[in-house]
Short mmCIF file of C-alpha atoms in Angstrom, two decimals:
data_model
loop_
_atom_site.label_atom_id
_atom_site.label_comp_id
_atom_site.label_asym_id
_atom_site.label_seq_id
_atom_site.Cartn_x
_atom_site.Cartn_y
_atom_site.Cartn_z
CA UNK A 1 64.71 123.64 65.54
CA UNK A 2 66.51 124.67 68.74
CA UNK A 3 64.91 121.76 70.56
CA UNK A 4 66.18 119.44 67.83
CA UNK A 5 69.72 120.84 68.02
CA UNK A 6 69.99 121.24 71.81
CA UNK A 7 71.01 117.66 72.73
CA UNK A 8 73.41 117.47 69.76
CA UNK A 9 75.19 120.67 70.81
CA UNK A 10 75.18 119.46 74.43
CA UNK A 11 77.04 116.23 73.60
CA UNK A 12 79.43 118.02 71.23
CA UNK A 13 80.23 120.43 74.05
CA UNK A 14 81.39 117.54 76.23
CA UNK A 15 83.62 116.29 73.42
CA UNK A 16 85.20 119.74 73.08
CA UNK A 17 85.78 119.77 76.86
CA UNK A 18 87.55 116.41 76.55
CA UNK A 19 89.77 117.92 73.86
CA UNK A 20 90.48 120.85 76.20
CA UNK A 21 91.52 118.50 78.99
CA UNK A 22 93.86 116.66 76.61
CA UNK A 23 95.47 119.99 75.70
CA UNK A 24 96.06 120.66 79.39
CA UNK A 25 97.78 117.31 79.67
CA UNK A 26 100.08 118.15 76.75
CA UNK A 27 100.70 121.57 78.31
CA UNK A 28 101.93 119.80 81.46
CA UNK A 29 104.21 117.62 79.34
CA UNK A 30 105.51 120.71 77.53
CA UNK A 31 106.17 122.52 80.82
CA UNK A 32 108.24 119.60 82.13
CA UNK A 33 110.37 119.72 78.99
CA UNK A 34 110.60 123.54 78.90
CA UNK A 35 108.85 123.36 75.55
CA UNK A 36 108.23 126.75 73.84
CA UNK A 37 104.65 125.68 73.04
CA UNK A 38 103.56 125.42 76.70
CA UNK A 39 101.60 128.68 76.71
CA UNK A 40 100.14 127.84 73.30
CA UNK A 41 98.55 124.67 74.67
CA UNK A 42 97.28 126.53 77.75
CA UNK A 43 95.77 129.21 75.51
CA UNK A 44 94.20 126.59 73.24
CA UNK A 45 92.82 124.68 76.22
CA UNK A 46 91.26 127.88 77.51
CA UNK A 47 89.57 128.67 74.18
CA UNK A 48 88.28 125.11 73.83
CA UNK A 49 87.19 125.03 77.47
CA UNK A 50 85.16 128.23 77.14
CA UNK A 51 83.55 127.07 73.89
CA UNK A 52 82.77 123.60 75.23
CA UNK A 53 81.47 124.95 78.52
CA UNK A 54 79.17 127.39 76.72
CA UNK A 55 77.78 124.54 74.61
CA UNK A 56 77.21 122.30 77.64
CA UNK A 57 75.67 124.85 79.99
CA UNK A 58 73.78 126.65 77.26
CA UNK A 59 72.07 123.45 76.09
CA UNK A 60 71.91 121.38 79.27
CA UNK A 61 68.80 119.31 79.71
CA UNK A 62 67.59 117.10 82.51
CA UNK A 63 67.07 114.10 80.26
CA UNK A 64 66.76 113.45 76.55
CA UNK A 65 66.71 110.57 74.09
CA UNK A 66 68.38 110.99 70.71
CA UNK A 67 66.35 110.00 67.67
CA UNK A 68 67.91 108.72 64.43
CA UNK A 69 68.02 112.15 62.75
CA UNK A 70 69.84 113.62 65.74
CA UNK A 71 72.31 110.73 65.73
CA UNK A 72 73.16 111.44 62.09
CA UNK A 73 73.80 115.09 62.93
CA UNK A 74 75.68 114.26 66.14
CA UNK A 75 77.95 111.75 64.39
CA UNK A 76 78.97 114.28 61.74
CA UNK A 77 79.08 117.39 63.91
CA UNK A 78 81.13 115.71 66.64
CA UNK A 79 83.94 114.93 64.20
CA UNK A 80 83.84 118.48 62.84
CA UNK A 81 83.96 120.01 66.34
CA UNK A 82 86.80 117.76 67.47
CA UNK A 83 88.75 118.66 64.33
CA UNK A 84 88.27 122.39 64.91
CA UNK A 85 89.28 122.04 68.55
CA UNK A 86 92.28 119.92 67.58
CA UNK A 87 93.42 122.62 65.15
CA UNK A 88 93.76 125.28 67.88
CA UNK A 89 97.29 124.38 69.13
CA UNK A 90 98.50 124.06 65.55
CA UNK A 91 97.02 127.41 64.55
CA UNK A 92 98.33 129.28 67.62
CA UNK A 93 101.76 127.58 67.49
CA UNK A 94 105.00 129.38 66.63
CA UNK A 95 105.03 127.67 63.23
CA UNK A 96 102.72 130.34 61.84
CA UNK A 97 100.38 127.83 60.21
CA UNK A 98 97.43 129.29 58.34
CA UNK A 99 93.93 128.41 59.47
CA UNK A 100 93.59 126.20 56.38
CA UNK A 101 96.76 124.22 57.13
CA UNK A 102 95.92 123.88 60.83
CA UNK A 103 92.43 122.55 60.10
CA UNK A 104 93.72 120.23 57.35
CA UNK A 105 96.33 118.74 59.70
CA UNK A 106 93.78 118.32 62.52
CA UNK A 107 91.15 116.75 60.26
CA UNK A 108 93.80 114.40 58.87
CA UNK A 109 94.71 113.47 62.44
CA UNK A 110 91.22 112.96 63.84
CA UNK A 111 90.12 110.95 60.81
CA UNK A 112 93.36 108.88 61.09
CA UNK A 113 94.17 109.75 57.48
CA UNK A 114 97.78 110.81 58.01
CA UNK A 115 98.13 113.30 55.15
CA UNK A 116 100.25 116.24 56.26
CA UNK A 117 101.22 119.75 55.27
CA UNK A 118 104.18 119.83 57.68
CA UNK A 119 107.87 119.29 56.90
CA UNK A 120 110.88 119.10 59.20
CA UNK A 121 109.01 117.01 61.77
CA UNK A 122 112.26 115.99 63.48
CA UNK A 123 112.85 119.66 64.36
CA UNK A 124 109.36 120.34 65.73
CA UNK A 125 108.72 120.73 69.47
CA UNK A 126 107.90 117.43 71.15
CA UNK A 127 104.57 118.79 72.39
CA UNK A 128 103.23 119.33 68.85
CA UNK A 129 104.40 115.90 67.74
CA UNK A 130 102.67 114.38 70.75
CA UNK A 131 99.49 116.34 70.02
CA UNK A 132 99.37 115.05 66.44
CA UNK A 133 99.71 111.49 67.74
CA UNK A 134 97.00 112.04 70.36
CA UNK A 135 94.64 113.31 67.67
CA UNK A 136 95.06 110.09 65.74
CA UNK A 137 94.75 107.91 68.83
CA UNK A 138 91.52 109.64 69.84
CA UNK A 139 90.27 109.39 66.26
CA UNK A 140 90.96 105.66 66.17
CA UNK A 141 89.06 105.12 69.41
CA UNK A 142 86.19 107.23 68.09
CA UNK A 143 86.11 105.25 64.84
CA UNK A 144 85.59 101.87 66.48
CA UNK A 145 83.16 103.30 69.03
CA UNK A 146 81.11 104.83 66.22
CA UNK A 147 81.31 101.69 64.09
CA UNK A 148 80.00 99.27 66.72
CA UNK A 149 77.64 101.55 68.65
CA UNK A 150 76.10 104.20 66.37
CA UNK A 151 76.37 103.17 62.73
CA UNK A 152 74.58 99.82 63.16
CA UNK A 153 71.61 101.67 64.67
CA UNK A 154 71.63 104.05 61.70
CA UNK A 155 71.87 101.06 59.33
CA UNK A 156 75.17 102.40 58.00
CA UNK A 157 78.65 100.94 57.87
CA UNK A 158 78.03 97.22 57.61
CA UNK A 159 78.44 96.45 61.31
CA UNK A 160 74.98 94.84 61.35
CA UNK A 161 76.74 91.83 59.83
CA UNK A 162 79.01 91.50 62.82
CA UNK A 163 76.76 91.81 65.87
CA UNK A 164 77.97 90.00 68.94
CA UNK A 165 76.43 89.57 72.35
CA UNK A 166 78.12 92.79 73.42
CA UNK A 167 77.18 94.91 70.41
CA UNK A 168 73.61 93.92 69.59
CA UNK A 169 71.38 96.96 69.30
CA UNK A 170 68.23 94.87 69.80
CA UNK A 171 68.68 95.67 73.48
CA UNK A 172 69.63 99.32 73.67
CA UNK A 173 69.82 99.48 77.46
CA UNK A 174 72.35 101.92 78.87
CA UNK A 175 74.22 99.29 80.95
CA UNK A 176 74.85 97.25 77.81
CA UNK A 177 76.14 100.30 75.90
CA UNK A 178 78.34 101.33 78.82
CA UNK A 179 79.74 97.80 79.09
CA UNK A 180 80.58 97.80 75.38
CA UNK A 181 82.25 101.21 75.62
CA UNK A 182 84.31 100.09 78.61
CA UNK A 183 85.47 96.90 76.85
CA UNK A 184 86.36 98.87 73.70
CA UNK A 185 88.42 101.37 75.68
CA UNK A 186 90.26 98.71 77.70
CA UNK A 187 91.03 96.62 74.62
CA UNK A 188 92.19 99.65 72.64
CA UNK A 189 94.40 100.83 75.50
CA UNK A 190 95.78 97.34 76.01
CA UNK A 191 96.76 96.91 72.36
CA UNK A 192 98.30 100.42 72.35
CA UNK A 193 100.35 99.63 75.48
CA UNK A 194 101.55 96.34 74.01
CA UNK A 195 102.59 98.13 70.83
CA UNK A 196 104.45 100.83 72.75
CA UNK A 197 106.36 98.29 74.87
CA UNK A 198 107.25 96.28 71.76
CA UNK A 199 108.63 99.35 69.99
CA UNK A 200 110.57 100.39 73.09
CA UNK A 201 112.05 96.91 73.57
CA UNK A 202 113.07 96.86 69.89
CA UNK A 203 115.17 100.02 70.25
CA UNK A 204 112.89 103.04 69.79
CA UNK A 205 113.25 105.87 72.26
CA UNK A 206 110.42 106.03 74.78
CA UNK A 207 109.01 109.18 73.17
CA UNK A 208 109.08 107.65 69.68
CA UNK A 209 107.59 104.42 71.00
CA UNK A 210 104.65 106.25 72.60
CA UNK A 211 103.95 108.34 69.51
CA UNK A 212 104.28 105.54 67.01
CA UNK A 213 102.20 103.18 69.12
CA UNK A 214 99.33 105.66 69.10
CA UNK A 215 99.54 106.18 65.35
CA UNK A 216 100.07 102.48 64.56
CA UNK A 217 97.12 101.03 66.47
CA UNK A 218 94.88 103.85 65.24
CA UNK A 219 96.15 103.08 61.70
CA UNK A 220 96.81 106.81 61.37
CA UNK A 221 100.41 106.98 60.21
CA UNK A 222 101.71 110.25 61.70
CA UNK A 223 105.43 109.93 62.44
CA UNK A 224 107.96 112.03 64.36
CA UNK A 225 110.37 112.35 61.43
CA UNK A 226 110.04 113.21 57.74
CA UNK A 227 111.51 109.78 56.95
CA UNK A 228 108.44 108.16 58.52
CA UNK A 229 109.44 104.58 59.41
CA UNK A 230 112.38 104.56 56.99
CA UNK A 231 114.89 105.26 59.77
CA UNK A 232 114.11 102.03 61.63
CA UNK A 233 115.38 98.52 61.07
CA UNK A 234 113.47 95.40 60.00
CA UNK A 235 112.65 94.34 63.58
CA UNK A 236 110.63 97.51 64.21
CA UNK A 237 109.02 97.27 60.77
CA UNK A 238 107.71 93.76 61.54
CA UNK A 239 106.35 94.98 64.88
CA UNK A 240 104.56 97.75 62.97
CA UNK A 241 103.19 95.21 60.48
CA UNK A 242 101.78 93.13 63.35
CA UNK A 243 100.04 95.98 65.13
CA UNK A 244 98.78 97.65 61.93
CA UNK A 245 97.05 94.37 61.13
CA UNK A 246 95.65 94.13 64.67
CA UNK A 247 94.30 97.67 64.34
CA UNK A 248 92.66 96.68 61.05
CA UNK A 249 90.81 93.71 62.59
CA UNK A 250 87.26 94.00 64.01
CA UNK A 251 87.53 95.10 67.62
CA UNK A 252 84.41 93.12 68.51
CA UNK A 253 86.39 90.03 67.51
CA UNK A 254 89.35 91.14 69.65
CA UNK A 255 87.05 91.75 72.61
CA UNK A 256 85.49 88.31 72.18
CA UNK A 257 88.99 86.77 72.08
CA UNK A 258 90.05 88.60 75.25
CA UNK A 259 86.93 87.41 77.06
CA UNK A 260 87.21 83.84 75.79
CA UNK A 261 90.60 83.03 74.23
CA UNK A 262 89.91 80.50 71.50
CA UNK A 263 90.98 80.02 67.90
CA UNK A 264 87.30 79.56 67.02
CA UNK A 265 86.71 83.25 67.82
CA UNK A 266 89.29 84.21 65.18
CA UNK A 267 87.48 82.30 62.42
CA UNK A 268 85.95 85.48 61.08
CA UNK A 269 85.37 85.59 57.34
CA UNK A 270 86.21 89.28 57.14
CA UNK A 271 89.44 88.98 59.14
CA UNK A 272 90.57 85.90 57.21
CA UNK A 273 89.81 87.70 53.96
CA UNK A 274 92.00 90.66 54.97
CA UNK A 275 94.90 88.43 55.98
CA UNK A 276 94.54 86.43 52.75
CA UNK A 277 94.68 89.59 50.62
CA UNK A 278 97.72 90.86 52.53
CA UNK A 279 99.57 87.57 52.13
CA UNK A 280 98.80 87.18 48.42
CA UNK A 281 99.63 90.76 47.43
CA UNK A 282 102.76 90.98 49.61
CA UNK A 283 104.21 87.75 48.21
CA UNK A 284 103.45 88.88 44.65
CA UNK A 285 105.23 92.19 45.13
CA UNK A 286 108.12 90.48 46.92
CA UNK A 287 108.60 88.22 43.91
CA UNK A 288 108.65 91.24 41.59
CA UNK A 289 111.24 93.06 43.75
CA UNK A 290 113.46 89.99 43.89
CA UNK A 291 113.14 89.45 40.12
CA UNK A 292 114.10 93.09 39.51
CA UNK A 293 117.06 92.63 41.90
CA UNK A 294 116.11 95.69 43.89
CA UNK A 295 116.52 93.97 47.27
CA UNK A 296 117.83 90.77 48.81
CA UNK A 297 115.00 88.25 49.48
CA UNK A 298 114.37 89.01 53.16
CA UNK A 299 114.65 92.77 52.68
CA UNK A 300 112.30 92.53 49.70
CA UNK A 301 109.77 90.64 51.83
CA UNK A 302 110.10 93.20 54.65
CA UNK A 303 109.77 96.28 52.44
CA UNK A 304 106.96 94.85 50.32
CA UNK A 305 104.94 93.60 53.28
CA UNK A 306 105.42 96.71 55.41
CA UNK A 307 104.43 99.23 52.74
CA UNK A 308 101.53 97.15 51.42
CA UNK A 309 100.14 96.53 54.91
CA UNK A 310 100.52 100.25 55.61
CA UNK A 311 98.44 101.15 52.54
CA UNK A 312 95.87 98.33 52.81
CA UNK A 313 95.20 99.11 56.48
CA UNK A 314 95.11 102.83 55.53
CA UNK A 315 97.86 103.63 58.04
CA UNK A 316 100.05 105.55 55.62
CA UNK A 317 103.54 104.90 56.97
CA UNK A 318 106.35 104.54 54.45
CA UNK A 319 109.76 102.94 54.87
CA UNK A 320 110.94 103.98 51.40
CA UNK A 321 109.61 105.72 48.30
CA UNK A 322 107.85 102.71 46.85
CA UNK A 323 106.85 104.69 43.76
CA UNK A 324 110.43 104.13 42.55
CA UNK A 325 109.74 100.39 42.27
CA UNK A 326 108.23 100.75 38.81
CA UNK A 327 104.84 101.08 37.07
CA UNK A 328 103.54 97.72 38.34
CA UNK A 329 104.13 98.76 41.95
CA UNK A 330 102.52 102.17 41.44
CA UNK A 331 99.40 100.57 39.96
CA UNK A 332 99.30 97.96 42.73
CA UNK A 333 99.56 100.50 45.53
CA UNK A 334 96.86 102.64 43.94
CA UNK A 335 94.46 99.71 43.70
CA UNK A 336 95.00 98.31 47.21
CA UNK A 337 94.40 101.81 48.56
CA UNK A 338 90.68 101.19 48.10
CA UNK A 339 90.54 97.91 50.04
CA UNK A 340 90.89 99.10 53.62
CA UNK A 341 90.63 96.97 56.74
CA UNK A 342 87.68 95.35 58.46
CA UNK A 343 84.46 97.02 59.50
CA UNK A 344 84.59 97.83 63.20
CA UNK A 345 88.33 98.48 63.07
CA UNK A 346 90.31 101.73 63.07
CA UNK A 347 91.03 101.37 59.33
CA UNK A 348 89.42 103.34 56.54
CA UNK A 349 88.89 102.31 52.93
CA UNK A 350 85.89 100.60 51.39
CA UNK A 351 86.27 97.69 53.85
CA UNK A 352 87.00 94.06 53.04
CA UNK A 353 83.47 92.82 53.68
CA UNK A 354 82.06 94.93 50.82
CA UNK A 355 84.40 93.25 48.35
CA UNK A 356 83.48 89.86 49.78
CA UNK A 357 79.75 90.60 49.55
CA UNK A 358 80.18 91.83 45.98
CA UNK A 359 81.90 88.58 45.05
CA UNK A 360 79.21 86.48 46.73
CA UNK A 361 76.48 88.51 45.01
CA UNK A 362 78.21 88.14 41.64
CA UNK A 363 78.57 84.38 42.16
CA UNK A 364 74.89 84.13 43.03
CA UNK A 365 73.93 86.06 39.89
CA UNK A 366 76.05 83.76 37.69
CA UNK A 367 74.39 80.71 39.25
CA UNK A 368 70.96 82.19 38.53
CA UNK A 369 71.92 82.64 34.89
CA UNK A 370 72.72 78.93 34.68
CA UNK A 371 69.78 77.83 36.84
CA UNK A 372 67.03 80.50 36.46
CA UNK A 373 64.63 78.67 38.79
CA UNK A 374 67.22 77.89 41.45
CA UNK A 375 67.14 79.40 44.94
CA UNK A 376 70.55 80.52 46.17
CA UNK A 377 71.04 81.94 49.65
CA UNK A 378 74.05 84.21 50.18
CA UNK A 379 75.75 83.45 53.48
CA UNK A 380 78.44 85.36 55.32
CA UNK A 381 80.10 84.10 58.48
CA UNK A 382 77.63 81.24 58.44
CA UNK A 383 74.58 83.52 58.43
CA UNK A 384 72.18 84.44 55.62
CA UNK A 385 72.80 87.96 54.31
CA UNK A 386 69.70 90.11 54.11
CA UNK A 387 68.98 91.81 50.79
CA UNK A 388 69.08 95.28 52.32
CA UNK A 389 72.70 94.75 53.42
CA UNK A 390 73.72 93.86 49.88
CA UNK A 391 71.78 96.85 48.56
CA UNK A 392 73.52 99.05 51.14
CA UNK A 393 76.92 97.80 49.95
CA UNK A 394 75.99 98.50 46.32
CA UNK A 395 74.69 101.98 47.21
CA UNK A 396 77.86 102.76 49.16
CA UNK A 397 80.09 101.64 46.28
CA UNK A 398 78.14 103.74 43.78
CA UNK A 399 78.26 106.80 46.04
CA UNK A 400 81.96 106.27 46.75
CA UNK A 401 83.00 106.26 43.10
CA UNK A 402 80.57 109.08 42.25
CA UNK A 403 82.14 111.19 45.02
CA UNK A 404 85.61 110.19 43.84
CA UNK A 405 84.78 111.41 40.35
CA UNK A 406 83.21 114.70 41.44
CA UNK A 407 86.01 115.71 43.82
CA UNK A 408 88.65 114.67 41.26
CA UNK A 409 87.03 116.99 38.72
CA UNK A 410 86.89 119.84 41.24
CA UNK A 411 90.60 119.42 42.07
CA UNK A 412 91.43 119.37 38.37
CA UNK A 413 89.38 122.56 38.00
CA UNK A 414 91.67 124.12 40.65
CA UNK A 415 94.69 123.39 38.46
CA UNK A 416 95.99 120.07 39.79
CA UNK A 417 97.22 117.47 37.31
CA UNK A 418 95.12 114.33 36.76
CA UNK A 419 97.34 111.94 38.76
CA UNK A 420 97.48 114.27 41.75
CA UNK A 421 93.74 114.96 41.57
CA UNK A 422 92.76 111.29 41.45
CA UNK A 423 95.23 110.02 44.04
CA UNK A 424 94.65 112.91 46.48
CA UNK A 425 90.90 112.31 46.32
CA UNK A 426 91.30 108.56 46.69
CA UNK A 427 93.67 108.83 49.63
CA UNK A 428 91.33 111.31 51.37
CA UNK A 429 88.17 109.23 50.89
CA UNK A 430 89.92 106.03 51.97
CA UNK A 431 91.81 107.77 54.82
CA UNK A 432 95.15 106.33 53.68
CA UNK A 433 97.41 109.40 53.87
CA UNK A 434 99.99 109.43 51.06
CA UNK A 435 98.83 109.19 47.47
CA UNK A 436 100.80 108.47 44.32
CA UNK A 437 102.81 110.88 42.21
CA UNK A 438 105.51 113.41 42.97
CA UNK A 439 103.25 115.91 44.77
CA UNK A 440 101.24 113.85 47.29
CA UNK A 441 103.22 110.58 47.15
CA UNK A 442 105.14 109.06 50.08
CA UNK A 443 108.11 111.38 49.41
CA UNK A 444 105.98 114.55 49.26
CA UNK A 445 103.19 116.23 51.24
CA UNK A 446 100.08 118.35 50.73
CA UNK A 447 101.59 121.76 51.59
CA UNK A 448 101.81 122.96 47.99
CA UNK A 449 98.13 122.39 47.18
CA UNK A 450 95.84 125.42 46.74
CA UNK A 451 93.83 126.58 49.75
CA UNK A 452 90.54 125.52 48.17
CA UNK A 453 91.96 122.04 47.47
CA UNK A 454 92.92 121.59 51.13
CA UNK A 455 89.41 122.49 52.30
CA UNK A 456 87.91 120.17 49.71
CA UNK A 457 90.17 117.30 50.79
CA UNK A 458 89.40 117.99 54.46
CA UNK A 459 85.73 117.52 53.62
CA UNK A 460 86.59 114.35 51.70
CA UNK A 461 88.50 112.95 54.70
CA UNK A 462 85.47 113.47 56.92
CA UNK A 463 83.19 111.94 54.29
CA UNK A 464 85.37 108.85 54.08
CA UNK A 465 85.69 108.42 57.82
CA UNK A 466 81.92 108.72 58.35
CA UNK A 467 81.12 106.14 55.65
CA UNK A 468 79.78 108.79 53.21
CA UNK A 469 76.06 108.22 53.80
CA UNK A 470 76.19 109.44 57.41
CA UNK A 471 77.26 112.90 56.31
CA UNK A 472 75.62 112.98 52.87
CA UNK A 473 72.17 112.60 54.39
CA UNK A 474 72.63 115.99 56.08
CA UNK A 475 72.62 117.67 52.65
CA UNK A 476 69.16 116.42 51.72
CA UNK A 477 66.09 118.66 52.22
CA UNK A 478 64.19 115.63 53.53
CA UNK A 479 66.47 115.43 56.57
CA UNK A 480 65.76 118.98 57.68
CA UNK A 481 62.04 118.70 56.98
CA UNK A 482 61.94 115.73 59.34
#
């Protein structure tokens, strides 16, 4: 067993060391600003450095190749270890956060969920605000790296539908993987820089622009103020809409566009589907807001589009308490919470392509009812879809709603009301952030939930970010028997 675990622990140790180095960077920032959390970040970096170093040197190996079972374990354990390391500065901080709250906040950050137990963000030290943003930015980078490099090999996540020349696992040579990782990093950094400069030019302070750029492109949603994006004008909201949508697009498509700028590259069925859903739902809600005379036409369009894009892309920003818009709006926001962005993006949710495949499969089944002897080939992006991909989408959907039901029941057992139980579970599994209702809605937070509920939702956030099956397989006896 030790031989099986050694390379997994070795790689996780390097990830913890990376987290330690990021803490040192924030400690330097805190020292320059005479921030009271400077020593806290140095202490946290030391703890993480010792732990990561022990894992690396204790399990070092001249050379090893990871098999599929080890990749499953590595994918899950790496997110757990990064979350625990990310919780250290929050736990040791002067805010006297409990271990439960510190871990919940870190898991929410790393998984780019955006749910929070903190209040009074505008009064927090700048170093802690920056650390929360960094957690989400690192999580967003890890999401797309995992989606295009690891999950296709494990036959999880749907990225097998979207292979490009740079992401095809049929040639698993190290230079090809390194080239893909480099292009992902450069593209992600470039989009983040463009977002930051746009925010800054539109009137945000440099500090706010940096933080919000990291949490916008990662579709994470952490803000530097309890009002989230509600304190900014329409210009900044439209910039956020633009970059939330970019973050929700497949990064393999963005890389292909950077390498060969052409509108043909953007003709991606998944991306066009996402934009179509956003346009249709935003215009529908805008019409309702105008009819109810809640806003002037342009303000209605801005508020409706911003908040819907935030929920659909699973970012979780809010510019107002949209639950006050009436029952129709509450139901609409709850339903679009499940959609999510594109596979291979930083977004969570069930992903657009699964809804598209379900529709294509349903259409094919209806045609077979009319023409029992007919042969109908399901195509996606101009390619035939293999049966195992459709079966994988069906299995994921079944597991998703089964998990949703089980965790909802467990939260209800802990004393939460039905609306809070359902919406908290849904927002955790889809990595959206705010739910619906007075407790976990956009005007509330998760601080008042029982300790057991926070641990359960932390687990749900990890499940959702890792596409359920990646982590669920670890709980089967077959996995450990080999």
